[in-house]
mmCIF file of C-alpha atoms and ligand atoms in Angstrom:
data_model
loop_
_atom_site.group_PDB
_atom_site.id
_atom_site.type_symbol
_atom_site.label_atom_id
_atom_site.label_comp_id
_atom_site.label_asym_id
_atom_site.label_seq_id
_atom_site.Cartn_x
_atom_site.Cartn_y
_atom_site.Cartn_z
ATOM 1 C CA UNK R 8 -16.475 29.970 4.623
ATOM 2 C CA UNK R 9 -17.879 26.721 5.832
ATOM 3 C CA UNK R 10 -17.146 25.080 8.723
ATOM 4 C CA UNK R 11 -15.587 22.349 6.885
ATOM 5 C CA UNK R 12 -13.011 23.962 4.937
ATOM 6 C CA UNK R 13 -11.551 24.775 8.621
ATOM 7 C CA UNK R 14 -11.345 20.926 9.258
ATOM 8 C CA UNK R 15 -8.269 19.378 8.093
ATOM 9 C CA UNK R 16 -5.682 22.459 10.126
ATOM 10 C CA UNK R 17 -7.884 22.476 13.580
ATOM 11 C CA UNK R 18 -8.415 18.965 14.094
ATOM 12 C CA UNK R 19 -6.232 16.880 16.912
ATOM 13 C CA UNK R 20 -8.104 13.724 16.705
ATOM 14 C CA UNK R 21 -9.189 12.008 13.540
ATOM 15 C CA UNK R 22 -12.745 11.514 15.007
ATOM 16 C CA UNK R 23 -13.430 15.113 15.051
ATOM 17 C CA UNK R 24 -13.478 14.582 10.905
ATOM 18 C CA UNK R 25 -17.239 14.568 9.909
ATOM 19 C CA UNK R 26 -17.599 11.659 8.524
ATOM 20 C CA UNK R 27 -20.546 13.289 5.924
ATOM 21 C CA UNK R 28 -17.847 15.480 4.304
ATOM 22 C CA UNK R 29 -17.304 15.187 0.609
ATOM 23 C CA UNK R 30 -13.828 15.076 0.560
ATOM 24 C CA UNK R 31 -13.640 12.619 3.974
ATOM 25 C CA UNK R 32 -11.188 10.255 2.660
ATOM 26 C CA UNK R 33 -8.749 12.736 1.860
ATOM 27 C CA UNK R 34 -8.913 14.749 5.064
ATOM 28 C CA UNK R 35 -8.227 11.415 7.165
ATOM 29 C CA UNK R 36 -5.695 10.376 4.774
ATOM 30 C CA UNK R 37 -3.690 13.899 5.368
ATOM 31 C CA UNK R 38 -4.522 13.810 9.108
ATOM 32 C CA UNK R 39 -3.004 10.656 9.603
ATOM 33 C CA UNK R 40 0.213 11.316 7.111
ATOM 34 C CA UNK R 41 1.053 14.764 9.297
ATOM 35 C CA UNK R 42 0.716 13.102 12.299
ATOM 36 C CA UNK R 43 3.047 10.167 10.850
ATOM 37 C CA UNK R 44 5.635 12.732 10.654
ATOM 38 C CA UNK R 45 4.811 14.095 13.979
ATOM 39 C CA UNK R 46 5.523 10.603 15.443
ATOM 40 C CA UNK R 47 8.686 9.955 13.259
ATOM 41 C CA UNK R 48 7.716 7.215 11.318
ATOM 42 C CA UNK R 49 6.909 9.300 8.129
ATOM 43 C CA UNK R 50 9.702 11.029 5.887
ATOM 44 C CA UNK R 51 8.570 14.587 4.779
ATOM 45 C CA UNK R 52 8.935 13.265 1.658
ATOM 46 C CA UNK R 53 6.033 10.938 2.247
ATOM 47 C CA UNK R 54 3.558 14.158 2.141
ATOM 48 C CA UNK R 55 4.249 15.002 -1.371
ATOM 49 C CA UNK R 56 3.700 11.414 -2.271
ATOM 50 C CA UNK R 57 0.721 11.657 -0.468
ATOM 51 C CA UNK R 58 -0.409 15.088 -2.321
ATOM 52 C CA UNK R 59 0.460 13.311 -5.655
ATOM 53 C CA UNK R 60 -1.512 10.395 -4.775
ATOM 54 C CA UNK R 61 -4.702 12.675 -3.747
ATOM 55 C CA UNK R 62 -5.082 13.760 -7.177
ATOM 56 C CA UNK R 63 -5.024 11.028 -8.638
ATOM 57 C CA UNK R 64 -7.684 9.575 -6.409
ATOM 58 C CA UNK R 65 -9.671 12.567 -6.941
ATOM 59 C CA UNK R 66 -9.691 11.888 -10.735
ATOM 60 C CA UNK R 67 -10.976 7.911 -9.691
ATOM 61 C CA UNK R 68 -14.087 9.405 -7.613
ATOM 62 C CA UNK R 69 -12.144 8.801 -4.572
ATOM 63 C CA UNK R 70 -13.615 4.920 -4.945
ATOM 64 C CA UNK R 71 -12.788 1.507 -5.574
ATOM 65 C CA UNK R 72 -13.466 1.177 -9.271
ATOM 66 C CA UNK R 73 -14.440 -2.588 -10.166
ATOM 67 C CA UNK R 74 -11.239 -3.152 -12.123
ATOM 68 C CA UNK R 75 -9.476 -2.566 -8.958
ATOM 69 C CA UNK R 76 -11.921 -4.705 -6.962
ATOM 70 C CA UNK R 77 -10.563 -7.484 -9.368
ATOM 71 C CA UNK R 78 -7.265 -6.814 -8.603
ATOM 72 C CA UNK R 79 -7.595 -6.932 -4.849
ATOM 73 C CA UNK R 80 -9.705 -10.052 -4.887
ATOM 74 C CA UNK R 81 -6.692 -11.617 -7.018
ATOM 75 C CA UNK R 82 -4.538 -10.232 -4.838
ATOM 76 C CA UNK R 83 -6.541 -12.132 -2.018
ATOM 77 C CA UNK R 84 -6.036 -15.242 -4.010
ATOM 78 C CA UNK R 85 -2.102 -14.881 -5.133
ATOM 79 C CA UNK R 86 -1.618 -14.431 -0.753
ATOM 80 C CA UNK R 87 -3.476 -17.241 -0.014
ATOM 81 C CA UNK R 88 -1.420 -19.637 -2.626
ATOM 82 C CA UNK R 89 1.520 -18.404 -1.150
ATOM 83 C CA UNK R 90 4.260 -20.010 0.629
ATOM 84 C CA UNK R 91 6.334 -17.327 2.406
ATOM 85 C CA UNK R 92 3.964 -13.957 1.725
ATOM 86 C CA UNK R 93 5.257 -10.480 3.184
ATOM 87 C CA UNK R 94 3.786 -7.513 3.120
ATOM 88 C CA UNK R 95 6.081 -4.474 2.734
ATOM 89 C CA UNK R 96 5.814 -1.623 4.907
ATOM 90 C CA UNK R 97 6.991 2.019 4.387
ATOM 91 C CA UNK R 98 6.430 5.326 6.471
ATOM 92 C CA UNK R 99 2.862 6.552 4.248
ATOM 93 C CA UNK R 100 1.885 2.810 4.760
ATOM 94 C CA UNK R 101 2.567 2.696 8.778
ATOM 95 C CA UNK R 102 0.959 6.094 8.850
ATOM 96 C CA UNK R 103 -2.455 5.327 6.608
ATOM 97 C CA UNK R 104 -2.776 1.815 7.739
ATOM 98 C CA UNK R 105 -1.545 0.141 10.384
ATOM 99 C CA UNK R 106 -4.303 -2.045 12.011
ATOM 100 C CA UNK R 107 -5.210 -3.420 8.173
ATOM 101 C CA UNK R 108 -2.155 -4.345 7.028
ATOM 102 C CA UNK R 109 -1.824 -6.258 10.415
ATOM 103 C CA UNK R 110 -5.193 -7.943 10.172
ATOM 104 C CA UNK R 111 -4.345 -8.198 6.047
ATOM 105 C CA UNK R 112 -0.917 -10.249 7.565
ATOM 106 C CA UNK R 113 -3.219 -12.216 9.768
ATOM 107 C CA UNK R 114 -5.767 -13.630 7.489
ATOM 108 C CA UNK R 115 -3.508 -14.447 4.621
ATOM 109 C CA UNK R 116 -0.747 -15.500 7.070
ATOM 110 C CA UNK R 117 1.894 -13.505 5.739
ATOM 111 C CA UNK R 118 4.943 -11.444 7.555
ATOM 112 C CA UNK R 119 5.191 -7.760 7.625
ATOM 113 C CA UNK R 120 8.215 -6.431 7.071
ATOM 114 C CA UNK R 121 9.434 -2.559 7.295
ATOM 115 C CA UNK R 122 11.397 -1.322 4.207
ATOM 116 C CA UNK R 123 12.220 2.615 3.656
ATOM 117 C CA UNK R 124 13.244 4.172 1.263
ATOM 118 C CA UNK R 125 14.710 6.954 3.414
ATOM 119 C CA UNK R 126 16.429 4.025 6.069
ATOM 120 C CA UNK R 127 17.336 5.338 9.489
ATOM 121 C CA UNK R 128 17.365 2.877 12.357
ATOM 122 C CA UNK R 129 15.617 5.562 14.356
ATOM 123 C CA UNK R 130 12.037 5.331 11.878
ATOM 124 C CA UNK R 131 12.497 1.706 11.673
ATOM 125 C CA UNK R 132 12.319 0.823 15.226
ATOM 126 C CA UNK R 133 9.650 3.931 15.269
ATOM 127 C CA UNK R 134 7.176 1.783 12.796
ATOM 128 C CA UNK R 135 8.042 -1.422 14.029
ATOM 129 C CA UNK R 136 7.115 -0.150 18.134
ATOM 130 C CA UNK R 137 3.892 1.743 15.961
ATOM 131 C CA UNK R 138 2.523 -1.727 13.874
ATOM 132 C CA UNK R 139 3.365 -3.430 17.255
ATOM 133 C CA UNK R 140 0.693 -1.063 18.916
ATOM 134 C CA UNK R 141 -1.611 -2.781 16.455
ATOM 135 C CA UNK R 142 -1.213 -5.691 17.421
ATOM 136 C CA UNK R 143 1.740 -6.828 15.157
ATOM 137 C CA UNK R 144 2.973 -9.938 17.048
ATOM 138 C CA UNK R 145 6.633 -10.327 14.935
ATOM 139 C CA UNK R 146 8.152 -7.318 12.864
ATOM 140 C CA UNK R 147 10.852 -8.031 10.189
ATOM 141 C CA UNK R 148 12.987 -5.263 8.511
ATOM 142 C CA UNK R 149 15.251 -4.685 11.453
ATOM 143 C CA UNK R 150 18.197 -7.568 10.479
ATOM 144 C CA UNK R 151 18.442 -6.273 7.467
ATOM 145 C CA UNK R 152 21.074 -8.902 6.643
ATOM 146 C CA UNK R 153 20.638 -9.374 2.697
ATOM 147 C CA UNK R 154 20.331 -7.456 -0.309
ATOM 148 C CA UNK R 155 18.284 -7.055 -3.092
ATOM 149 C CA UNK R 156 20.132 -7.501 -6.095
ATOM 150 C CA UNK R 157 21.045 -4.351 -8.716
ATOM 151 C CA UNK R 158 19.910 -1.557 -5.729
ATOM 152 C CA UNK R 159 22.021 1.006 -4.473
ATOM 153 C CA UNK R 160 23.144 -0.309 -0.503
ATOM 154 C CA UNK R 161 20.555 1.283 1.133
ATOM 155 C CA UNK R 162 17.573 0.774 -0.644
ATOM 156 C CA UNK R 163 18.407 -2.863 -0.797
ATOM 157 C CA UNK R 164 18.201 -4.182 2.529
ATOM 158 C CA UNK R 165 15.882 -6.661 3.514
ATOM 159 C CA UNK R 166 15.783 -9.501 5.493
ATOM 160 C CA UNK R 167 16.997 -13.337 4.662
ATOM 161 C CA UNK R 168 14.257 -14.502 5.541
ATOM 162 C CA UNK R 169 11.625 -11.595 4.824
ATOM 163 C CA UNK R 170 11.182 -10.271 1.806
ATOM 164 C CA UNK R 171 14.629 -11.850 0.349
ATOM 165 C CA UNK R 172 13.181 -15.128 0.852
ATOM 166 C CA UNK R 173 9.958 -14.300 -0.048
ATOM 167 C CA UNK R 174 7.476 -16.001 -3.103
ATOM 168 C CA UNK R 175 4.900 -13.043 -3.146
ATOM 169 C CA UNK R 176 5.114 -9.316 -1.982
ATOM 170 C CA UNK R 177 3.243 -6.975 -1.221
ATOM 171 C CA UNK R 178 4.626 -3.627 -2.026
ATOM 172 C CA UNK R 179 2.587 -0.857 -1.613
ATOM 173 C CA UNK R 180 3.909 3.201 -2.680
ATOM 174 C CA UNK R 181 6.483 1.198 -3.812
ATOM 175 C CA UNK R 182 9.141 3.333 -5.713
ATOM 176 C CA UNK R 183 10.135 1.854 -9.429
ATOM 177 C CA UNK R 184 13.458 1.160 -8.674
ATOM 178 C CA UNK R 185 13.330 -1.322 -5.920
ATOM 179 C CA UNK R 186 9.382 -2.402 -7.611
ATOM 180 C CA UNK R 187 11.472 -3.595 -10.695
ATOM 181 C CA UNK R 188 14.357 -5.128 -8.523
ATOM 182 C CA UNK R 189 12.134 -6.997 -6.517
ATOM 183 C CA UNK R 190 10.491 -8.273 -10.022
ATOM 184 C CA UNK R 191 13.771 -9.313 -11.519
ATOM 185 C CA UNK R 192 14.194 -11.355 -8.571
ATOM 186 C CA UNK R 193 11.204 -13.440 -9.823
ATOM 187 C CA UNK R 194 8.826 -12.836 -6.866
ATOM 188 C CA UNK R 195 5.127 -12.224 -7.654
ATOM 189 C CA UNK R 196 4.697 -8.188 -6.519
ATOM 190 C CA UNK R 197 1.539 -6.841 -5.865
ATOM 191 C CA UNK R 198 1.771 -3.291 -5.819
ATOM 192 C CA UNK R 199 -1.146 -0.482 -4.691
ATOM 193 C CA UNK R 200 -0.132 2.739 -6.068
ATOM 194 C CA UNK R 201 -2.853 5.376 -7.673
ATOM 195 C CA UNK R 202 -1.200 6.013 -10.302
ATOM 196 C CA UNK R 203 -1.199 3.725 -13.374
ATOM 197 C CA UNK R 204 1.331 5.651 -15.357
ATOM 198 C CA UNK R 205 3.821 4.799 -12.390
ATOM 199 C CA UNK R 206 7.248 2.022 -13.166
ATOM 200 C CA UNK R 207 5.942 0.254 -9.449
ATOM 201 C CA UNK R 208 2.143 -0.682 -10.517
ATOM 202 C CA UNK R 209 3.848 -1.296 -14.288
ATOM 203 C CA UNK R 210 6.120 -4.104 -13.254
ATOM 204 C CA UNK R 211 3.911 -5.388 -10.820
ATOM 205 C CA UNK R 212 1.686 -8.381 -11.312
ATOM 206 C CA UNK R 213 -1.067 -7.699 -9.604
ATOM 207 C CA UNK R 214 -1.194 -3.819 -10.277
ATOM 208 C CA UNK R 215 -3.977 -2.488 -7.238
ATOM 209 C CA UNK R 216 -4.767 1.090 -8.532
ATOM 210 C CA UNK R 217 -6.923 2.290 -5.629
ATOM 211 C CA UNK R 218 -6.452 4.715 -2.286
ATOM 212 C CA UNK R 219 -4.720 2.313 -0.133
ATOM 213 C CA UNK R 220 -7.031 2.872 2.834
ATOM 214 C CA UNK R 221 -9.744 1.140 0.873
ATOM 215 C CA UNK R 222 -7.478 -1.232 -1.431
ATOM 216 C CA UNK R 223 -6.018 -2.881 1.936
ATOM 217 C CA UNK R 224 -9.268 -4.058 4.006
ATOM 218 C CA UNK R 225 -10.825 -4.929 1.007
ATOM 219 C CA UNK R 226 -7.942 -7.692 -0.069
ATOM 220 C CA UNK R 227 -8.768 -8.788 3.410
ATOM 221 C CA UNK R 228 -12.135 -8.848 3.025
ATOM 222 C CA UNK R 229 -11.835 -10.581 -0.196
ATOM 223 C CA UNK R 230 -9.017 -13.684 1.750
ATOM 224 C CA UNK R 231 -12.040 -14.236 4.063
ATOM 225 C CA UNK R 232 -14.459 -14.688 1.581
ATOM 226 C CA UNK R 233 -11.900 -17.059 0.000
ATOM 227 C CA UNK R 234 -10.594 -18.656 3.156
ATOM 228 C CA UNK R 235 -12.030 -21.878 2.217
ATOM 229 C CA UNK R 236 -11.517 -21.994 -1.435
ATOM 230 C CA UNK R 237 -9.441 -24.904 -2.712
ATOM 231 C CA UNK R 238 -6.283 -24.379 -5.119
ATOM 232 C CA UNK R 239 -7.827 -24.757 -8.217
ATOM 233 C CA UNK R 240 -10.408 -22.133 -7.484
ATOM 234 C CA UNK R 241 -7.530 -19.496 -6.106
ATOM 235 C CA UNK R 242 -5.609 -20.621 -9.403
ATOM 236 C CA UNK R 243 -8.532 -19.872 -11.683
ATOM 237 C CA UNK R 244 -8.794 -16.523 -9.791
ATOM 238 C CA UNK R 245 -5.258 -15.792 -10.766
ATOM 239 C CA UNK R 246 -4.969 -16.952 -14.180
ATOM 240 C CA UNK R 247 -7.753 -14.945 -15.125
ATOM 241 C CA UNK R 248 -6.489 -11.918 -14.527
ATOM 242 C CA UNK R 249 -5.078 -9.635 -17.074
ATOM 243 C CA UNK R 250 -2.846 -6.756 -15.384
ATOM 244 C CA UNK R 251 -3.047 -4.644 -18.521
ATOM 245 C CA UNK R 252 -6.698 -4.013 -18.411
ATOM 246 C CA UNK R 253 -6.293 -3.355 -15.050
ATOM 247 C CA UNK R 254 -3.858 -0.492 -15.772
ATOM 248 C CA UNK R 255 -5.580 0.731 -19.179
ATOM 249 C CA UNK R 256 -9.282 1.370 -17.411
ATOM 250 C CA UNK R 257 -7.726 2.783 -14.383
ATOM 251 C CA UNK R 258 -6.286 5.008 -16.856
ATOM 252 C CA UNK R 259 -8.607 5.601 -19.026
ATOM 253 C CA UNK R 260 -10.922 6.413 -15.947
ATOM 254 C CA UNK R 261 -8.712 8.892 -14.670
ATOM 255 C CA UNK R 262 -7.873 10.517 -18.043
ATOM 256 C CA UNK R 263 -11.791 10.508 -18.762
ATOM 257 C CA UNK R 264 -12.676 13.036 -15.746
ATOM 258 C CA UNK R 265 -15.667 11.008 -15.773
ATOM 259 C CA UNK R 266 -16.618 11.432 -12.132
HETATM 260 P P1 ATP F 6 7.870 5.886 -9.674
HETATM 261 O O1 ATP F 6 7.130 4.672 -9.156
HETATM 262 O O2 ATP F 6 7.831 5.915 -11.165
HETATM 263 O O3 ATP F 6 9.242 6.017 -9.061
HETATM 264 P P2 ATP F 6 6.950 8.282 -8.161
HETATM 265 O O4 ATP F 6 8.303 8.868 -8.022
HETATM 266 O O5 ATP F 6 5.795 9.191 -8.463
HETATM 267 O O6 ATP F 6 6.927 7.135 -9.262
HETATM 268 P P3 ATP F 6 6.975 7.686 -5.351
HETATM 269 O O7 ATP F 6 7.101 9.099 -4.926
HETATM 270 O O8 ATP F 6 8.097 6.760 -5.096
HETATM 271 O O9 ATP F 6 6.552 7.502 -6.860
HETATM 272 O O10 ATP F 6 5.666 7.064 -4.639
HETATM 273 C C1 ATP F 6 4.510 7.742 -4.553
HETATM 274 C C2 ATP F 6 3.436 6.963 -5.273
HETATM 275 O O11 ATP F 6 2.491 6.547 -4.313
HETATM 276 C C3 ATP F 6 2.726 7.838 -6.304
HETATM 277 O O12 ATP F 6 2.595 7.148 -7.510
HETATM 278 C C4 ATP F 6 1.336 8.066 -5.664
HETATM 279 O O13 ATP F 6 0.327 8.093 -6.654
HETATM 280 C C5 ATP F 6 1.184 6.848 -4.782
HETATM 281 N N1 ATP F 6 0.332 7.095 -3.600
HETATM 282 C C6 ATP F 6 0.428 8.105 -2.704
HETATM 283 N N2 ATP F 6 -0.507 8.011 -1.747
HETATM 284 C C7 ATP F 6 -1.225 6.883 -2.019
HETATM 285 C C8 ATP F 6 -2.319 6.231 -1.384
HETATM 286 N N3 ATP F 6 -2.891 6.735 -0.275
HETATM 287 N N4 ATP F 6 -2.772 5.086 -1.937
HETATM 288 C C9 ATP F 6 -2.212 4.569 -3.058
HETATM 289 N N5 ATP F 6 -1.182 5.148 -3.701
HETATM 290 C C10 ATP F 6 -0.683 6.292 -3.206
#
């Protein structure tokens, strides 16, 4: 047995992953999902999500492919048109990335708002206190005073003037029901989910099919780059996207086994 393959059940602190191990990504991501559940802001349901999502980013190379690249530049662009962006938060996403979807928020401006699909008042205030620790100046999610229309009561909170109110969204691990809600509401949802085949990326406009750990900082790195870009260029960006392509290479990638 390598020392490696003892890494991901020893380790206390996320820097004691070597960073030269081929399946890196993947260790960090499960580190940081157990101890999300440790610290109560991840349901025990978000670890089998997690395991599902690991093989399908096995199957991608465990990279950003360029179709997905696209997407998250578009993404970038769609944020920056905005008028009243959120970004939605869940337990996986509080867990894998905190500090980007708070610097993600502050370069495109947008609010970030915690939704859960298993809603206790208990994990909300848990990820709320935890995206606060990164620096998250104003947390929504915790009025809850509207509804999304067509969703059972609880999965359909959100707030008046979060996500209700909102003209794009982003929803990552989104599950289909409320990701095809939130589209028959008319808002523009940009969902990051690995798997293609799923209702969320399906619906979505902007369907991201990457590892979330990569697919956030890169939309951010992409809003810099087009921090200065005037509407017609962030337009262009958008209207030449075509979400199906998207979908069919990350699929055909995965079903390939190319890696
Ligand atoms: P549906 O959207 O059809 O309801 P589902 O029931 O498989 O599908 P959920 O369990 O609600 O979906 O959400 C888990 C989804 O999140 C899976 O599609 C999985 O691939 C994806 N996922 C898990 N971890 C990550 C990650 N780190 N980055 C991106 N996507 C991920």
């Amino acid at each position: 047995m390598t020392d490696y393959e003892t890494v991901s059940a020893d380790v206390d602190d996320e820097e004691e992953i070597p960073e030269d191990h081929p399946r890196y990504q993947d260790l960090l991501t499960r580190h940081r999902i157990e101890r999300g559940v440790e610290k109560g802001i991840t349901h025990l349901q978000g670890m089998h999500a997690e395991g599902r999502g690991s093989a399908f980013d096995y199957l991608l190379g465990e990279e950003t492919i360029p179709s997905a690249d696209e997407a998250e530049r578009v993404a970038a662009a769609h944020l920056l048109l905005a008028e009243r962006p959120v970004l939605s938060i869940n337990g996986n996403v509080a867990a894998l990335v905190p500090g980007e979807m708070v610097e993600l928020a502050d370069a495109v401006d947008a609010d970030l708002e915690v939704n859960l699909f298993n809603r206790t008042p208990e994990r909300i205030e848990a990820i709320a206190d935890h995206l606060r620790e990164y620096g998250a100046e104003e947390v929504k999610g915790l009025e809850a005073d509207a509804r999304i229309p067509n969703l059972d009561h609880q999965r359909a909170k959100v707030d008046a003037d979060g996500i209700y109110a909102a003209d794009v969204v982003v929803v990552p691990l989104e599950d289909g029901d409320r990701a095809e809600a939130l589209e028959e509401m008319g808002k523009i949802e940009i969902v990051i989910d690995l798997n293609p085949l799923s209702r969320s990326p399906r619906v979505a406009e902007v369907p991201i099919v990457d590892n979330i750990i990569r697919a956030v900082p890169n939309v951010t790195a992409h809003a810099r780059e087009l921090a200065d870009a005037d509407e017609a260029e962030l337009r262009a960006i958008v209207d030449s996207f075509d979400r199906e392509n998207a979908l069919r290479t990350a699929e055909e990638r995965i079903r390939s086994g190319e890696l």
